[in-house]
Short mmCIF file of C-alpha atoms and ligand atoms in Angstrom, two decimals:
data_model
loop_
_atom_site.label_atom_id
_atom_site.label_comp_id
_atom_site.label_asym_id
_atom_site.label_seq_id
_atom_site.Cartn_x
_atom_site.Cartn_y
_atom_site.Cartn_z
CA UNK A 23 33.68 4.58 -88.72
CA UNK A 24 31.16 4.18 -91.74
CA UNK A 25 29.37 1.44 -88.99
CA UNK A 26 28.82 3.72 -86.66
CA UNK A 27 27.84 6.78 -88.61
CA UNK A 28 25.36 4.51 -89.99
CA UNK A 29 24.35 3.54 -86.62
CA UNK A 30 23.58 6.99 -85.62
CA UNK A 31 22.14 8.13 -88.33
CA UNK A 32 19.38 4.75 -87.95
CA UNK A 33 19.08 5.94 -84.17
CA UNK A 34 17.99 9.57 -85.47
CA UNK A 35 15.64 8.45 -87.36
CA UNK A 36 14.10 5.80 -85.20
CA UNK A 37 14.01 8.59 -82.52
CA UNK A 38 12.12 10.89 -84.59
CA UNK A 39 9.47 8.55 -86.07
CA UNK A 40 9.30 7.54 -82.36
CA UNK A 41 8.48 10.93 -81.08
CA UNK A 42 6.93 12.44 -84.25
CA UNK A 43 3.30 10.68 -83.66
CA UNK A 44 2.66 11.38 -87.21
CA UNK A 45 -0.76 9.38 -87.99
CA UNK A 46 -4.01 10.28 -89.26
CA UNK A 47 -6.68 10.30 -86.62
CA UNK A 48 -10.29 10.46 -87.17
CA UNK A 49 -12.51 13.84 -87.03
CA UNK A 50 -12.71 15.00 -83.14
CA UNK A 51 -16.09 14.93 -81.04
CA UNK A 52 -17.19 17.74 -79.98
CA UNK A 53 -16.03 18.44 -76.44
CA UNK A 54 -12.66 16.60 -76.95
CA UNK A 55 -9.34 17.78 -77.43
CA UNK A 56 -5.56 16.14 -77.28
CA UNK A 57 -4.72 18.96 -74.97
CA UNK A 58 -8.11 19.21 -72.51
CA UNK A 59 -5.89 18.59 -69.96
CA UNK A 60 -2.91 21.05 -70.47
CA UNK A 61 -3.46 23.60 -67.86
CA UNK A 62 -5.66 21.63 -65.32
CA UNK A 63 -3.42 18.50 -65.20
CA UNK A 64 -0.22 18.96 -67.08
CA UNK A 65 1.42 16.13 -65.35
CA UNK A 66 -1.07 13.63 -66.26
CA UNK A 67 0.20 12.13 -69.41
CA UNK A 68 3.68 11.22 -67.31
CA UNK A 69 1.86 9.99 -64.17
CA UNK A 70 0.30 7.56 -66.31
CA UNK A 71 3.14 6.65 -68.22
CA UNK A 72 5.63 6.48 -65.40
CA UNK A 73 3.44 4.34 -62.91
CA UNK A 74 2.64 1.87 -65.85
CA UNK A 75 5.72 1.38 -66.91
CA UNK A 76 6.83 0.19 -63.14
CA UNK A 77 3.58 -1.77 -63.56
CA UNK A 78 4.33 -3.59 -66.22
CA UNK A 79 8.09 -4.69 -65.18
CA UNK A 80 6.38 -6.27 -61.74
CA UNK A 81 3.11 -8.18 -64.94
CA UNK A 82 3.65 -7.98 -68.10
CA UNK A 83 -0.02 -9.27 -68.68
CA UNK A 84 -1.60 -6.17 -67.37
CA UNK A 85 -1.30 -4.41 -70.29
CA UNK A 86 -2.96 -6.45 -72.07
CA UNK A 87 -5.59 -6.75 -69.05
CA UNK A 88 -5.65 -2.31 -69.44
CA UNK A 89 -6.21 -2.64 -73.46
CA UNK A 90 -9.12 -5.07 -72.99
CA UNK A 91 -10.57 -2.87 -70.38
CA UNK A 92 -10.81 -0.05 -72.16
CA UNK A 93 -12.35 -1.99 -75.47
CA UNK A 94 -14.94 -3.26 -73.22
CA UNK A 95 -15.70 0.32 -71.63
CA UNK A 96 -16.19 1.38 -74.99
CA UNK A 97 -18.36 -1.47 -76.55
CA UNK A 98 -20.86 -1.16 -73.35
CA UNK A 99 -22.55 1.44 -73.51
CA UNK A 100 -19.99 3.90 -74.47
CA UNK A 101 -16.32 4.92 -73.38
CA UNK A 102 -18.25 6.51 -70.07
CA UNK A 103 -15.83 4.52 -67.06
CA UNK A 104 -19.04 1.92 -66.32
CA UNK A 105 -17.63 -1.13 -66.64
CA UNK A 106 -15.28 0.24 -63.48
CA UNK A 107 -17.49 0.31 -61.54
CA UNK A 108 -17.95 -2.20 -58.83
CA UNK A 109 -21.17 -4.79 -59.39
CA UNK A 110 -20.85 -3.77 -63.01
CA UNK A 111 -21.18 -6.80 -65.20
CA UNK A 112 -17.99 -7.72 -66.45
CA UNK A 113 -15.89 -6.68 -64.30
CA UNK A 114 -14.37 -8.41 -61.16
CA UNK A 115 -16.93 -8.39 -58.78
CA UNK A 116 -19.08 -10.43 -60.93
CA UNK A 117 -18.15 -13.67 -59.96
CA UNK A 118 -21.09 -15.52 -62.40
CA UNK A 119 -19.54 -13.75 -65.79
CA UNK A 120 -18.70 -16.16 -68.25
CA UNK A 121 -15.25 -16.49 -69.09
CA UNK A 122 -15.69 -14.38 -71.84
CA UNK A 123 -16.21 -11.38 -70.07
CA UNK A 124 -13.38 -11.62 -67.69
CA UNK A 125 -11.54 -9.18 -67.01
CA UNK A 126 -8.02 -9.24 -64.94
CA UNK A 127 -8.98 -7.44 -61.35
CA UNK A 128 -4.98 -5.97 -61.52
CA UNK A 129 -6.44 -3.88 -64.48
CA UNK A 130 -9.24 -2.44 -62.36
CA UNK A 131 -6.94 -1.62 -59.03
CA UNK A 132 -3.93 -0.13 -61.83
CA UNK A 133 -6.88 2.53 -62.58
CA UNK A 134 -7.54 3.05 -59.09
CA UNK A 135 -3.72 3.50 -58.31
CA UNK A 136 -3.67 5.88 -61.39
CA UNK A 137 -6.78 8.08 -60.17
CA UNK A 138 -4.59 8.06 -56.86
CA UNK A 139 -1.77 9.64 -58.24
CA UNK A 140 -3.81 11.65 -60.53
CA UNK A 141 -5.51 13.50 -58.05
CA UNK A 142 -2.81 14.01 -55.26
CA UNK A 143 -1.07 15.90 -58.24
CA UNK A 144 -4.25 17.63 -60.05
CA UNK A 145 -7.28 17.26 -57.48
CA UNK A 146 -10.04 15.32 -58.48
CA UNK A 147 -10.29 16.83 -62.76
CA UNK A 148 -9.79 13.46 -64.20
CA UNK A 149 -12.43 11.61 -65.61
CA UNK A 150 -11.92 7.62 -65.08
CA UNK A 151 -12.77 7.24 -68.61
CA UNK A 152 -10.09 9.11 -69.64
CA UNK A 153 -7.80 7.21 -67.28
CA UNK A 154 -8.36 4.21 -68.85
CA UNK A 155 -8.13 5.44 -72.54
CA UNK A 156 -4.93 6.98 -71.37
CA UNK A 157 -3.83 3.76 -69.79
CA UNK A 158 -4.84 1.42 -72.61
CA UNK A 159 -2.30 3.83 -74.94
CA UNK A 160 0.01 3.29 -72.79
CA UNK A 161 0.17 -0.36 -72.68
CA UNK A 162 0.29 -0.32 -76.49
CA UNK A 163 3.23 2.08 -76.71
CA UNK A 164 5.17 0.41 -73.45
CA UNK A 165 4.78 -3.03 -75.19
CA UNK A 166 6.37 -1.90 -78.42
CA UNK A 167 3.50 -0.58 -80.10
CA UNK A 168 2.58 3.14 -81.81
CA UNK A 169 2.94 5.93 -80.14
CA UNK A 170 -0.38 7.95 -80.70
CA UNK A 171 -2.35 10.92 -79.41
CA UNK A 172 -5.20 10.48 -77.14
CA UNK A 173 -8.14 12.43 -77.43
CA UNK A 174 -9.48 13.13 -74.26
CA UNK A 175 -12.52 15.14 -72.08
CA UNK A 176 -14.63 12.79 -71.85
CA UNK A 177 -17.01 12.47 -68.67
CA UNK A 178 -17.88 9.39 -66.36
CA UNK A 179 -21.62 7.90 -66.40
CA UNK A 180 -24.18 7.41 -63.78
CA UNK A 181 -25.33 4.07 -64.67
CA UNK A 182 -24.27 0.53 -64.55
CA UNK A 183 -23.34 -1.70 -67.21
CA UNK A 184 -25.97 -4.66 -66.37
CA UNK A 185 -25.27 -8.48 -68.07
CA UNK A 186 -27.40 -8.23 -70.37
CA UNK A 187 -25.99 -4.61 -72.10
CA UNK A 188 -22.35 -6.72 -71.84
CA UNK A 189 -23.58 -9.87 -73.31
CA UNK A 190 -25.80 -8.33 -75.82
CA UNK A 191 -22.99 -5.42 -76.42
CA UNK A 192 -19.64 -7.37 -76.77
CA UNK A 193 -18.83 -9.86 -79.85
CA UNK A 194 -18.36 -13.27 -78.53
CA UNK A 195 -15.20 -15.59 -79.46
CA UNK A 196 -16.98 -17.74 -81.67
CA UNK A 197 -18.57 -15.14 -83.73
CA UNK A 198 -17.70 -15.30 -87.43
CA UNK A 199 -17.25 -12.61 -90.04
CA UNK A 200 -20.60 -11.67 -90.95
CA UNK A 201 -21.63 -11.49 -86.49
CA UNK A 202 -18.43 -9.58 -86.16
CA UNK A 203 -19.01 -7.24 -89.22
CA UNK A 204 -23.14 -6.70 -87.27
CA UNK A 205 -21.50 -6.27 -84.10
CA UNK A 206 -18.84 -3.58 -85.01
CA UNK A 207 -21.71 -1.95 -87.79
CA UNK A 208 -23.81 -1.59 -84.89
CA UNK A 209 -20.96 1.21 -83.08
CA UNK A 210 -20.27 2.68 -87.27
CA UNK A 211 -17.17 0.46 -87.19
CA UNK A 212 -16.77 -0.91 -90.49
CA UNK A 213 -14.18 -3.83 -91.82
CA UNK A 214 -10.88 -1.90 -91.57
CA UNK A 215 -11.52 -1.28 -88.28
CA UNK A 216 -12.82 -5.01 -86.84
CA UNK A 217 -9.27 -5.85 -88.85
CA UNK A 218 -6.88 -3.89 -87.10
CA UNK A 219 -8.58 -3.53 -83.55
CA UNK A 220 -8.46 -7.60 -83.54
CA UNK A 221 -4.79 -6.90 -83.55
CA UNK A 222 -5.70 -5.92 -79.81
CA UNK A 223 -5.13 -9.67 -79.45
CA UNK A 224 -0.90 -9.34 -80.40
CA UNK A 225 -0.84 -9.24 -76.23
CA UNK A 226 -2.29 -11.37 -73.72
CA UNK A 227 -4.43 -14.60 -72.99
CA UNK A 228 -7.59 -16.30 -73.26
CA UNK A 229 -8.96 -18.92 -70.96
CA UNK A 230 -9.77 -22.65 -72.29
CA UNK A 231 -13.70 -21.83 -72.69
CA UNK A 232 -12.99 -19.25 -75.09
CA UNK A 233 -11.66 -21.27 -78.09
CA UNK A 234 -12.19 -25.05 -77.04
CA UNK A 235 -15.47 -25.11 -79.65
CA UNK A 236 -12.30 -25.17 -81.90
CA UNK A 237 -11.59 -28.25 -79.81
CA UNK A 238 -14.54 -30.16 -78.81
CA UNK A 239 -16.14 -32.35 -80.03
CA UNK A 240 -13.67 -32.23 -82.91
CA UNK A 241 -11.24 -30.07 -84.08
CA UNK A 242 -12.08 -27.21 -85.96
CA UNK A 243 -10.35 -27.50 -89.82
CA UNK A 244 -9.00 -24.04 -89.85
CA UNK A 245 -6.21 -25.46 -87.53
CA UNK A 246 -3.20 -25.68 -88.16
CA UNK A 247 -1.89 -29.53 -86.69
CA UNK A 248 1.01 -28.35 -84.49
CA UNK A 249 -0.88 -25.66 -83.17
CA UNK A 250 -4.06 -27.87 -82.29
CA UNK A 251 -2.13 -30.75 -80.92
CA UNK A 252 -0.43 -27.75 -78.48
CA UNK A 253 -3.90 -26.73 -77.60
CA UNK A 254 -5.17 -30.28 -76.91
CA UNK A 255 -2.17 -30.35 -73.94
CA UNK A 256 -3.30 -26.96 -72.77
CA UNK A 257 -6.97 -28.13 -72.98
CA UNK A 258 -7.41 -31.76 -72.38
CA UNK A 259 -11.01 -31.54 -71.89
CA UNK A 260 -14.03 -29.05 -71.92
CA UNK A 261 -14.42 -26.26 -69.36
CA UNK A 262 -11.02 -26.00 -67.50
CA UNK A 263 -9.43 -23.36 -65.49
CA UNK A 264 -6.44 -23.27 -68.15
CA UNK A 265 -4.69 -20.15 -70.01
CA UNK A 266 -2.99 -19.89 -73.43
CA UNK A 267 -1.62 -16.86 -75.37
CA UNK A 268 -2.74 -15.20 -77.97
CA UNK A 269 -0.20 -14.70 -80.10
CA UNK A 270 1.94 -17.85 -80.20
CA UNK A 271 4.78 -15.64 -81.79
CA UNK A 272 5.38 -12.73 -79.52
CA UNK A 273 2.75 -12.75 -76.82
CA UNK A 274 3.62 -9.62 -74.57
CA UNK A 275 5.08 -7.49 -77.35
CA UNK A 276 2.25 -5.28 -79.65
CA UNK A 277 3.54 -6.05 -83.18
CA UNK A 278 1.44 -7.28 -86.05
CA UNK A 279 2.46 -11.05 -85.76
CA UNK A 280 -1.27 -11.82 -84.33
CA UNK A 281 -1.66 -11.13 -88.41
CA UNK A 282 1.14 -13.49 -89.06
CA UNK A 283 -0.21 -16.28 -86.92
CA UNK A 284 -3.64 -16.06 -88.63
CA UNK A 285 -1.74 -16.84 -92.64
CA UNK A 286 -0.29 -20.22 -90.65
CA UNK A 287 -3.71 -20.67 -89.42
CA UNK A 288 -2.64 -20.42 -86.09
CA UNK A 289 -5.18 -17.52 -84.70
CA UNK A 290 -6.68 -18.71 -81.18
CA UNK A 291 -10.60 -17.83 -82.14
CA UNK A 292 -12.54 -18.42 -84.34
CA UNK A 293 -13.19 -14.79 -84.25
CA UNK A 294 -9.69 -14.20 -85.06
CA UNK A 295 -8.60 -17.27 -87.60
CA UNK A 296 -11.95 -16.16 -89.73
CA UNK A 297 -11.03 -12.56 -90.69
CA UNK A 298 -8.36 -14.95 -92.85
CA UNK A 299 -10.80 -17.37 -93.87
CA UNK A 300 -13.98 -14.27 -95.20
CA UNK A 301 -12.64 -13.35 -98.42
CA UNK A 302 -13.88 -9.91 -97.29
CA UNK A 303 -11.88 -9.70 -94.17
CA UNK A 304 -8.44 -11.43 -95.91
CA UNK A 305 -6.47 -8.90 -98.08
CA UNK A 306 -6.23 -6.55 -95.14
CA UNK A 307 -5.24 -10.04 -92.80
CA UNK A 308 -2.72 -9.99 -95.59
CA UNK A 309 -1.53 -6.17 -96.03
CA UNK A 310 -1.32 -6.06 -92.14
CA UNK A 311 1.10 -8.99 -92.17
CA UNK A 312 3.82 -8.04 -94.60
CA UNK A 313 3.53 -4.09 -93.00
CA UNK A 314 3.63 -3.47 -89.09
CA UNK A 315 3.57 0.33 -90.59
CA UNK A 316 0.17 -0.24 -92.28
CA UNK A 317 -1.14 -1.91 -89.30
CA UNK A 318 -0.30 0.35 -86.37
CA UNK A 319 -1.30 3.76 -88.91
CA UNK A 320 -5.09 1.98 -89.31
CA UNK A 321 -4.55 0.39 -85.62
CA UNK A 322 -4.16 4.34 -84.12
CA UNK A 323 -7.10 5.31 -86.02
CA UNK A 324 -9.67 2.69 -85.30
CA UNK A 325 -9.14 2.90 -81.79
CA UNK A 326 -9.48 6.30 -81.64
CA UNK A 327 -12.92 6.13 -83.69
CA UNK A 328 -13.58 3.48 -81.00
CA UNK A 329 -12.44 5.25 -78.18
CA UNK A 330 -15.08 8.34 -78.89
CA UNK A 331 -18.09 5.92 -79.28
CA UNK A 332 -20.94 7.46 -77.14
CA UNK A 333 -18.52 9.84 -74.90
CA UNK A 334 -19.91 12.38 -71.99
CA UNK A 335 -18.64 15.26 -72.43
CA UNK A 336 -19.27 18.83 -71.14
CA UNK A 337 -21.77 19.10 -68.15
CA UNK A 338 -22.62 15.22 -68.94
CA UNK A 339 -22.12 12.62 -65.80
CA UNK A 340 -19.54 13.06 -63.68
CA UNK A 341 -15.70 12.82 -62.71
CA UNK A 342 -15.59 10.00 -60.02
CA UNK A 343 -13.43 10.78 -57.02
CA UNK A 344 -13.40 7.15 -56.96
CA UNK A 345 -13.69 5.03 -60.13
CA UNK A 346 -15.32 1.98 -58.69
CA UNK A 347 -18.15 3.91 -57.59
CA UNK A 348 -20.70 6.92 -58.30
CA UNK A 349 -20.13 10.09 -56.51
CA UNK A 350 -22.52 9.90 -53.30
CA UNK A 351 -24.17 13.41 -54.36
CA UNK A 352 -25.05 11.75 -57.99
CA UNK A 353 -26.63 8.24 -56.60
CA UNK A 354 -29.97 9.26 -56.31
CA UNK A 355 -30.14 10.85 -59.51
CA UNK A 356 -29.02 7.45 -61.03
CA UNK A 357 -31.49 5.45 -59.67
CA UNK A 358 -34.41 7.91 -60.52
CA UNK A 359 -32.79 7.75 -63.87
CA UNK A 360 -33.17 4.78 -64.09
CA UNK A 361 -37.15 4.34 -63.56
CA UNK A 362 -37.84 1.55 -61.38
CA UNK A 363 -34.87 1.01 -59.79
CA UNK A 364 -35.14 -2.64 -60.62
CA UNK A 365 -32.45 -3.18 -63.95
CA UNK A 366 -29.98 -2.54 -61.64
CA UNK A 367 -30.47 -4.39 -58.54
CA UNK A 368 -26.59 -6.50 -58.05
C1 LIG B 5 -13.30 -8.54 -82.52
C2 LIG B 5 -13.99 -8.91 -81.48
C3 LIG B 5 -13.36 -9.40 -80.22
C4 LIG B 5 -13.62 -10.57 -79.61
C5 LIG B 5 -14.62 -11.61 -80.05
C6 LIG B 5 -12.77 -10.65 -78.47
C7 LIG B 5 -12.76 -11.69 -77.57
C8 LIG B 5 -11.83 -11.87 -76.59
C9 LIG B 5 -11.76 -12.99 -75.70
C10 LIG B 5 -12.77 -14.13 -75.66
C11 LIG B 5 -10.67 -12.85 -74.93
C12 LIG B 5 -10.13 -13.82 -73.88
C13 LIG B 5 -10.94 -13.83 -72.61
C14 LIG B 5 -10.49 -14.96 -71.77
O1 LIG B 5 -10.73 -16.12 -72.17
O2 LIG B 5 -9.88 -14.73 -70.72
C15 LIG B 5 -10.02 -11.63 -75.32
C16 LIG B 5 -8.86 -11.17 -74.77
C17 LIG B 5 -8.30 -9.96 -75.11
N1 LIG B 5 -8.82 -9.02 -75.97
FE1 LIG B 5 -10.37 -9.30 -77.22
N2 LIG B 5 -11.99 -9.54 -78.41
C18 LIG B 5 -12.32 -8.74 -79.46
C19 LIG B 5 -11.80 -7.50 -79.74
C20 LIG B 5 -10.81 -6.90 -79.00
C21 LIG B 5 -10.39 -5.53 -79.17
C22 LIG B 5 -11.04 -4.52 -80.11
C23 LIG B 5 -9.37 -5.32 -78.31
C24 LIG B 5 -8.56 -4.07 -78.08
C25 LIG B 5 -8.20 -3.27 -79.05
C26 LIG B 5 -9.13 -6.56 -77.61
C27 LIG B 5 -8.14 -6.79 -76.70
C28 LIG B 5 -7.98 -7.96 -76.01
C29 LIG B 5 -6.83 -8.21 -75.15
C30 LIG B 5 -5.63 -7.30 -74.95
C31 LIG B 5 -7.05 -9.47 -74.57
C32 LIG B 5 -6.15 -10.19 -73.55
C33 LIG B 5 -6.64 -9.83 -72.17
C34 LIG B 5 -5.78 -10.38 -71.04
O3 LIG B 5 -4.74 -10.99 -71.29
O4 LIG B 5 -6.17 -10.14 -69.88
N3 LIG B 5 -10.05 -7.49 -78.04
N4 LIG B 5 -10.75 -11.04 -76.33
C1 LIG B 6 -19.98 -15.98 -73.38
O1 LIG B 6 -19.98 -17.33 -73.03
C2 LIG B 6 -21.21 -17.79 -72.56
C3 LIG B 6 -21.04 -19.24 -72.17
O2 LIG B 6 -19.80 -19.43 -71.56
C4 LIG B 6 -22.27 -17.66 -73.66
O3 LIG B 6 -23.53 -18.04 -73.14
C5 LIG B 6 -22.34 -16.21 -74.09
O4 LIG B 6 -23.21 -16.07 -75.19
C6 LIG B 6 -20.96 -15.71 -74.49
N1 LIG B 6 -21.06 -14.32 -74.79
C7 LIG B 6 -20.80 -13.84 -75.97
C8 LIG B 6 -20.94 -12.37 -76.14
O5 LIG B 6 -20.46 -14.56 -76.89
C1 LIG B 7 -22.03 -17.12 -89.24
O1 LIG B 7 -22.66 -17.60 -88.08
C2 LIG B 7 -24.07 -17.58 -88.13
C3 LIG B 7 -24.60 -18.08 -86.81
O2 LIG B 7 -24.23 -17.26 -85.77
C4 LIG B 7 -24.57 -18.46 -89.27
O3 LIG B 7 -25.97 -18.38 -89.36
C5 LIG B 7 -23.94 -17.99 -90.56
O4 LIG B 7 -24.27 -18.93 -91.59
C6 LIG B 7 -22.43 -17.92 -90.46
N1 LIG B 7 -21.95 -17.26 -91.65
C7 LIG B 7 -20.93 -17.72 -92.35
C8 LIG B 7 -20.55 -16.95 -93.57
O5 LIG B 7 -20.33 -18.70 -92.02
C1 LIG B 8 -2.18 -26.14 -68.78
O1 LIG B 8 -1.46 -25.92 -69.97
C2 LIG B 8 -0.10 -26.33 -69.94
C3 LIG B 8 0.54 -26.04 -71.27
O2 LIG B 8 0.15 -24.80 -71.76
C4 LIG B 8 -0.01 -27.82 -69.66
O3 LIG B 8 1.35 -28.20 -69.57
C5 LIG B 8 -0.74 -28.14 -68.40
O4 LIG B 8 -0.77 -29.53 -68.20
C6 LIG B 8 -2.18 -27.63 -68.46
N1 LIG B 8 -2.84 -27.85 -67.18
C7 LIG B 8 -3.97 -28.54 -67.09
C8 LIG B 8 -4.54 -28.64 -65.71
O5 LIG B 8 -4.53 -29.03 -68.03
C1 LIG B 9 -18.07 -25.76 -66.38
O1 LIG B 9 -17.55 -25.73 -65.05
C2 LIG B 9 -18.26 -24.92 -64.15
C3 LIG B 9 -17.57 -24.95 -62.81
O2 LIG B 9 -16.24 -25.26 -62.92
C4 LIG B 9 -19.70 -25.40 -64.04
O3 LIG B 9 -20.43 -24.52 -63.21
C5 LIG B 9 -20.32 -25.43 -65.43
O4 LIG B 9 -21.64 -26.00 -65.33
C6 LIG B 9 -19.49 -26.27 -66.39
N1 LIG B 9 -20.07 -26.15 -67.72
C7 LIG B 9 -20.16 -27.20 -68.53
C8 LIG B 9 -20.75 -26.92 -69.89
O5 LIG B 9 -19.78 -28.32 -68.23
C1 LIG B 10 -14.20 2.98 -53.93
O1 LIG B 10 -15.48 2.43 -54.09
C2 LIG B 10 -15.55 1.03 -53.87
C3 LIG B 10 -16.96 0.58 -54.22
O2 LIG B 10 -17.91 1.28 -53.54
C4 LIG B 10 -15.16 0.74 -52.42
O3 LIG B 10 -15.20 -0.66 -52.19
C5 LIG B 10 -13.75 1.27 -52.17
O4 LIG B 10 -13.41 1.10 -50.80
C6 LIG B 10 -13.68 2.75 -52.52
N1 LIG B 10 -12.30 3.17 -52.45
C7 LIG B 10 -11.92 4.21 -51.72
C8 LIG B 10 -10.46 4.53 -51.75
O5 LIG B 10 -12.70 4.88 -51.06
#
C-alpha cells in the first residue's frame, strides 16, 4: 500500500516536471515569440511531434541526424533554412564535403515530409527554419532529453551556404579549447555554452576521418586503453568508410553521460575529450556529470541563444513552399543579391 502510494506520488511529480518546462531561456529577438504560431498554425507543434516520433521508431539515428542539422543551419550563416537547400555546401547533394560536414540525407527528406504535413494542415506559413528548430527539439525531448520552449518566427534566406562559409563557419573535430572558445566567441557564445551544446554529441555517430588523428600515426594520450584498442578494430587504418558512436554509454538516449565518458577519457574528439583536459573548460565537464539537471537547464538555454543567431524575421527572406529550394518569384533577386553571380555557381 505504502509502495504504491509512493509510486504515485513519484509519477506526479515526474509528470509535472515533465510538462512544467520550467527553465530559464535567454532574452527574445525581436520578431520572435513561443506562440508566433498560435492562430496561423495551431497544429504545428503536434505535427512535428507526432510524425517524428513514428520517425524515430523506423531510425533511431535521425534524431541525432535533425539536432546536427539544425546546429549547422545555425553556425552558417545564421538559423535562416540554407543549409536545406539543395547544392548548399554541407548538405547531401554535395558529394565532395569532407566527412566532417556530412550530414544524414534522412534528416533533410524528414524536413521535407514535415513541411508536407505542415502545409496540407496550415498552407504554406511555416518557415523551414523554424521546422528544423522545431524538429531538432523534438529529437532531444523524444530521446529522453528536456522538454523546452521553442522560440520561433523566424524567416528563410535567399542565399546559399557556399564551402567556404561552412568550412570557415563550423568548428572542426580536431579543434582544441582555445579554436573552439574563437569559434563559438565569434557567434557571442561563450564557455558555458561550447560546454553544454557539445552535449549535442550524447546521440549519434561520427565517421572514422573525424577522430582517427587520435589514431594515426599514434595514439593520442588522452585515451583511455580500452577505449582506443575498440577504436583501432573500428578503424584499422586511415580514411575508411567506418562509423562509431558517440557516446559509448548510451548512444541514442540524450542524457549527460557524453560528460561521463569525457572523466574516463573516453570522449570520441579531440574537440570533445579537451573541454576535460582545458582547465577552463573542466569544472563545468565536471558539474555536468554528477547533475543531468544542471546540464539540460544550461543545455535549453544555450541552444536557444544558438538557435536565434542571425534570424530573419519580419518582412526578411522568405517562407519556402519547398525547403530544398528558393521560391521561383525570389531567384532573381538572389542572384542580383549576390553581385556577380559567380560565389554561387554549384
Ligand atoms: C563544439 C563543436 C562541434 C564540433 C567540432 C562538432 C563536430 C562533429 C563531428 C565531426 C561529427 C561527426 C561527423 C561524422 O563524422 O559523421 C558530429 C556529429 C554530431 N554533432 Fe557535432 N560538433 C560540434 C558541436 C555540435 C553541436 C553544438 C551540436 C548540437 C547541439 C552537435 C550535434 C551533433 C550530433 C547530434 C551529431 C551526430 C550526427 C549523426 O549521427 O548523424 N554538434 N559533430
Ligand atoms: C574537415 O576535414 C577536412 C579534411 O577531411 C579539412 O580539410 C577541413 O579543414 C575540416 N573542416 C573543419 C571545419 O575542420
Ligand atoms: C590549439 O591548437 C592550435 C592550432 O590550431 C595551437 O596553435 C595551440 O597551441 C593549441 N592550444 C593549446 C592550448 O593546446
Ligand atoms: C567497422 O567497425 C566494426 C566495429 O565497430 C568492426 O567490427 C568492423 O570490422 C569494422 N569494419 C571495417 C571495414 O573496418
Ligand atoms: C581518402 O579516401 C578517399 C576516397 O576513398 C580519397 O579520395 C582520399 O584521397 C583519401 N585521403 C587520404 C588522405 O588518403
Ligand atoms: C523541391 O526542390 C528540389 C530542388 O530544386 C527539387 O529537386 C524537388 O523536386 C522539389 N520538391 C518538390 C516537392 O517540388
Amino acid at each position: 500500500m505504502a509502495a504504491s502510494l509512493l509510486l504515485l506520488l513519484v509519477s506526479c511529480i515526474a509528470f509535472l516536471s515533465s510538462s512544467s518546462e520550467a527553465y530559464d531561456y535567454p532574452p527574445l529577438v525581436n520578431g520572435l515569440s513561443f506562440d508566433f504560431y498560435k492562430s496561423s498554425c495551431p497544429s504545428l507543434k503536434s505535427i512535428v511531434r507526432k510524425h517524428l516520433k513514428q520517425a524515430f521508431k523506423n531510425d533511431v539515428g535521425l534524431a541525432a541526424g535533425l539536432l546536427r542539422l539544425h546546429f549547422h543551419d545555425c553556425f552558417v550563416q545564421g538559423c535562416d533554412g540554407s543549409i536545406l537547400l539543395d547544392g548548399s555546401a554541407g548538405g547531401p547533394s554535395e558529394k565532395d564535403a569532407p566527412p566532417n560536414l556530412t550530414l544524414r540525407p534522412a534528416a533533410f527528406e524528414a524536413i521535407n515530409d514535415l513541411q508536407a504535413l505542415i502545409t496540407k494542415a496550415c498552407g504554406q506559413v511555416v518557415s523551414c527554419a523554424d521546422i528544423a528548430a522545431l524538429a531538432a527539439r523534438y529529437s532531444v525531448h523524444l530521446s529522453g532529453g528536456p522538454k523546452y520552449k521553442v522560440p520561433v518566427g523566424r524567416r528563410d534566406g535567399l542565399s546559399f551556404a557556399t564551402r567556404d562559409d561552412v568550412l570557415s563557419s563550423l568548428p572542426g573535430p580536431t579543434f582544441n579549447v582555445t579554436n573552439l572558445l574563437d569559434a563559438f566567441g565569434k557567434l557571442d557564445l561563450d564557455a558555458d555554452d561550447l560546454v553544454s551544446l557539445s552535449g549535442g554529441h550524447t546521440i549519434g555517430i561520427g565517421h572514422c576521418t573525424s577522430f582517427e588523428n587520435r589514431l594515426f600515426p599514434s595514439q593520442d594520450s588522452t585515451l583511455d586503453q580500452t577505449f582506443a584498442d575498440n577504436l583501432y578494430l573500428t578503424c584499422p587504418v586511415a580514411n575508411t568508410t567506418n562509423t562509431t558512436v558517440l557516446d559509448v554509454r548510451s548512444p541514442d538516449t540524450f542524457d549527460n553521460k557524453y560528460y561521463v565518458d569525457l572523466l574516463n577519457r573516453q570522449g570520441l574528439f579531440t574537440s570533445d575529450q579537451d573541454l576535460y583536459t582545458d582547465s577552463r573548460t573542466q569544472p563545468t565537464v565536471e558539474r555536468f556529470a554528477a547533475k543531468q539537471s544542471l546540464f539540460f537547464k544550461k543545455f535549453v538555454f544555450s541552444i536557444t541563444k544558438m538557435g536565434q543567431l542571425s534570424v530573419l524575421t519580419g518582412n526578411q527572406g522568405e517562407i519556402r513552399s519547398n525547403c530544398s529550394a528558393i521560391n521561383s518569384g525570389n531567384k532573381l533577386l538572389s542572384s542580383m543579391a549576390d553581385g556577380e553571380g559567380g560565389s554561387n555557381a554549384f
